[in-house]
CSV table of C-alpha atoms in Angstrom, one decimal:
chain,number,residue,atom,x,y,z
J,1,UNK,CA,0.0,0.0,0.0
J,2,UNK,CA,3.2,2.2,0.5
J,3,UNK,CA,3.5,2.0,-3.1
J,4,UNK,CA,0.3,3.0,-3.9
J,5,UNK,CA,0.5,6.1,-2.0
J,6,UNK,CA,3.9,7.3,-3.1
J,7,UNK,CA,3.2,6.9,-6.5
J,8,UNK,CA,0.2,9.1,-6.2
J,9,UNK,CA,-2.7,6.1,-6.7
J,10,UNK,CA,-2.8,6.6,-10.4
J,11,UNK,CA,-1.7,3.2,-11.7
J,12,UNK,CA,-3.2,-0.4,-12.5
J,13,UNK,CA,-2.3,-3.4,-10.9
J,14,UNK,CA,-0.1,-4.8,-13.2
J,15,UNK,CA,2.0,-1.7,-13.3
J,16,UNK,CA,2.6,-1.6,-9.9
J,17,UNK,CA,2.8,-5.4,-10.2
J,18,UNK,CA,5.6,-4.8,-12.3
J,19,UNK,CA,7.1,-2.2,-10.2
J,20,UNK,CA,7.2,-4.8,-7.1
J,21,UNK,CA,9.1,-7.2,-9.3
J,22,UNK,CA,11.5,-5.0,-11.1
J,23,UNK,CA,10.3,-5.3,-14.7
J,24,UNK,CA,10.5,-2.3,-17.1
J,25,UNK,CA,7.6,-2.1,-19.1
J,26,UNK,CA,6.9,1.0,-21.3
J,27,UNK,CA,4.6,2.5,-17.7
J,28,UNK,CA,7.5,1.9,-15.9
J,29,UNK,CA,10.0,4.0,-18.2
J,30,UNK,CA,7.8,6.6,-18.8
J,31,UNK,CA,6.9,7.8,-15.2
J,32,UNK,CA,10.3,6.4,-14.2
J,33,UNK,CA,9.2,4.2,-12.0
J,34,UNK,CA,13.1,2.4,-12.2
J,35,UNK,CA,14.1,5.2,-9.7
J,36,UNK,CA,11.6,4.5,-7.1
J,37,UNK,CA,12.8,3.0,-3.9
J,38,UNK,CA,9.8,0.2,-4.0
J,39,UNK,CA,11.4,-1.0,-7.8
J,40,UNK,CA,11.9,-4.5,-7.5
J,41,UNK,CA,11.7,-4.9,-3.9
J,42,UNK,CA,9.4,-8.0,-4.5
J,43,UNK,CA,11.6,-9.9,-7.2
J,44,UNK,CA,11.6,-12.8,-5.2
J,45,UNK,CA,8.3,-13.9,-5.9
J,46,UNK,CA,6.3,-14.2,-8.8
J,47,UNK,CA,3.8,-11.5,-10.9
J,48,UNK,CA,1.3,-14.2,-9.7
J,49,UNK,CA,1.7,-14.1,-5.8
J,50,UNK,CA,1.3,-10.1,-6.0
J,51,UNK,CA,-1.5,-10.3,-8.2
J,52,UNK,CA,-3.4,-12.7,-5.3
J,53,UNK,CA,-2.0,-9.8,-2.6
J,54,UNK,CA,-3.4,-7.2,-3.8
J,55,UNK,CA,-6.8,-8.8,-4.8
J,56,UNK,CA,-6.9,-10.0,-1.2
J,57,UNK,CA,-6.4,-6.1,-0.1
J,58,UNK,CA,-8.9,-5.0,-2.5
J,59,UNK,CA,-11.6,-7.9,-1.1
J,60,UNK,CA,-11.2,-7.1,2.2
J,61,UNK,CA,-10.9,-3.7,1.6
J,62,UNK,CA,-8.0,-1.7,1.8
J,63,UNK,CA,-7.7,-0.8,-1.6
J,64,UNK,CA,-10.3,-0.1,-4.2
J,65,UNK,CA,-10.9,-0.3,-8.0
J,66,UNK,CA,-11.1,3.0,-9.5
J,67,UNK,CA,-13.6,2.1,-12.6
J,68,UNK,CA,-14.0,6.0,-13.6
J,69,UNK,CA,-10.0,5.5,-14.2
J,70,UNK,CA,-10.0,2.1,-15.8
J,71,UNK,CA,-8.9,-0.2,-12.9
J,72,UNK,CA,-6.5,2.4,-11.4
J,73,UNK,CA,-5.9,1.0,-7.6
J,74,UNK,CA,-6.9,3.7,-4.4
J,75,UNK,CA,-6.6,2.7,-0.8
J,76,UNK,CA,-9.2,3.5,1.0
J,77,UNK,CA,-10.5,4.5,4.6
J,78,UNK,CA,-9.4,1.2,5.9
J,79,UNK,CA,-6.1,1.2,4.1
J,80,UNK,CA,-5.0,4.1,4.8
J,81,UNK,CA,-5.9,3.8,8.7
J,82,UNK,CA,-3.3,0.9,8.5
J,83,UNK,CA,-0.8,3.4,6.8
J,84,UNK,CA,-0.8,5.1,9.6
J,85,UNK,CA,-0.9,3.0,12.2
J,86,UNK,CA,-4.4,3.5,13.5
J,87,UNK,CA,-5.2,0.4,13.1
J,88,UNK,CA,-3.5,-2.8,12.9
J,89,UNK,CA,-4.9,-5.0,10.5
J,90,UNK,CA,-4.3,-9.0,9.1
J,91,UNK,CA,-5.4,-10.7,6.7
J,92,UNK,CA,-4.4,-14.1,5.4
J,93,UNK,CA,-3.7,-14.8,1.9
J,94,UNK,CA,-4.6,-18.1,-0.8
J,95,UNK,CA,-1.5,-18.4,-2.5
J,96,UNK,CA,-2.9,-18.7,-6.5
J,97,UNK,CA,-1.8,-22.3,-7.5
J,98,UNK,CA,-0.5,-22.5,-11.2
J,99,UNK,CA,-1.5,-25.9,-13.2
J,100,UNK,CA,0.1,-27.9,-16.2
J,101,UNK,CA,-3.0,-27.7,-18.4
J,102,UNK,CA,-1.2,-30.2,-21.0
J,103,UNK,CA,-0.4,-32.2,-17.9
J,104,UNK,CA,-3.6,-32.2,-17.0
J,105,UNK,CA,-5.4,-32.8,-20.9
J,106,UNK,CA,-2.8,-35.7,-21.0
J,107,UNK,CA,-4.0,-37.1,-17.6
J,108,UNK,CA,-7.6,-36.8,-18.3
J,109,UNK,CA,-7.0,-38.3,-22.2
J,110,UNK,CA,-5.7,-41.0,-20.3
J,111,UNK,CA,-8.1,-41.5,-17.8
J,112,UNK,CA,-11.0,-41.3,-21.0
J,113,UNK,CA,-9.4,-43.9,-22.8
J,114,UNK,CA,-8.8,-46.6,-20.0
J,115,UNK,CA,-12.9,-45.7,-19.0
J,116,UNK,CA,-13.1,-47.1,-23.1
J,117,UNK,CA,-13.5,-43.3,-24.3
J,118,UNK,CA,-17.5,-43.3,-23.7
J,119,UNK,CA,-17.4,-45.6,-27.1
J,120,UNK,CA,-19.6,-48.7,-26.8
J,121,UNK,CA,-17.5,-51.3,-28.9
J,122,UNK,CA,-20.8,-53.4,-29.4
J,123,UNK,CA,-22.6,-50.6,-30.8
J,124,UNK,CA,-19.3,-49.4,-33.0
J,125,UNK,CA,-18.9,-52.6,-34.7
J,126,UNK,CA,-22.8,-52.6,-35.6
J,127,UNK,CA,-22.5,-49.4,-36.9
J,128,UNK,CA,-19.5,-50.7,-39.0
J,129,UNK,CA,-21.1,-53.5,-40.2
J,130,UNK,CA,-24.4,-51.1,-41.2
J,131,UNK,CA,-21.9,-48.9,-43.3
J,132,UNK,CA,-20.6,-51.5,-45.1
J,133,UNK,CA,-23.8,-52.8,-46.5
């Protein structure tokens, strides 16, 4: 949220995503957001883990979707009473998990032909035999 404020709550999630985790987009370069001390203090983690942080702050309500500015992130009452150390808030996160979709196609293509496909053999080989007449 300290990034939000000091960079005046005028950017998007995935600019300040990339902000957090030190990539230079073309956002980053042209408000030279390289030069800010928050640039790539996050790198450790992935785009994906700060993307489930800060939809866990905007669901529980410290920060807010701007939609008049096109997603543009604002902290809000609650957010900015932690700021300041009103308040002293926690909230737990659910780490997104990331899956092998052709992992997971393979598996269930697998599973599909060992179940025989949903293809009655019986009724395939009638069919056949229809065909050929």
């Amino acid at each position: 949220m300290e990034l939000i404020r000091d960079t005046g709550e005028k950017f998007k999630s995935k600019d300040l995503i990339s902000v957090i985790v030190g990539k230079e987009t073309a956002v980053t370069k042209s408000y030279k957001l390289e030069q800010n001390s928050h640039f790539g203090f996050g790198k450790e983690e992935k785009d994906n883990y700060w993307k489930t942080i800060l939809r866990q702050a905007t669901v529980q309500n410290f920060l807010q979707k701007d939609i008049e500015t096109y997603g543009v992130l604002k902290i809000t009452e609650k957010g900015k009473n932690v700021l300041t150390g009103k308040s002293k808030e926690t909230f737990l996160i659910a780490e997104d998990r990331e899956f092998d979709l052709t992992q997971a196609k393979a598996d269930s293509d697998q599973l599909q032909q060992q179940a025989g496909g949903g293809l009655d053999q019986k009724l395939f080989t009638l069919l056949k035999e229809l065909r050929k007449k």
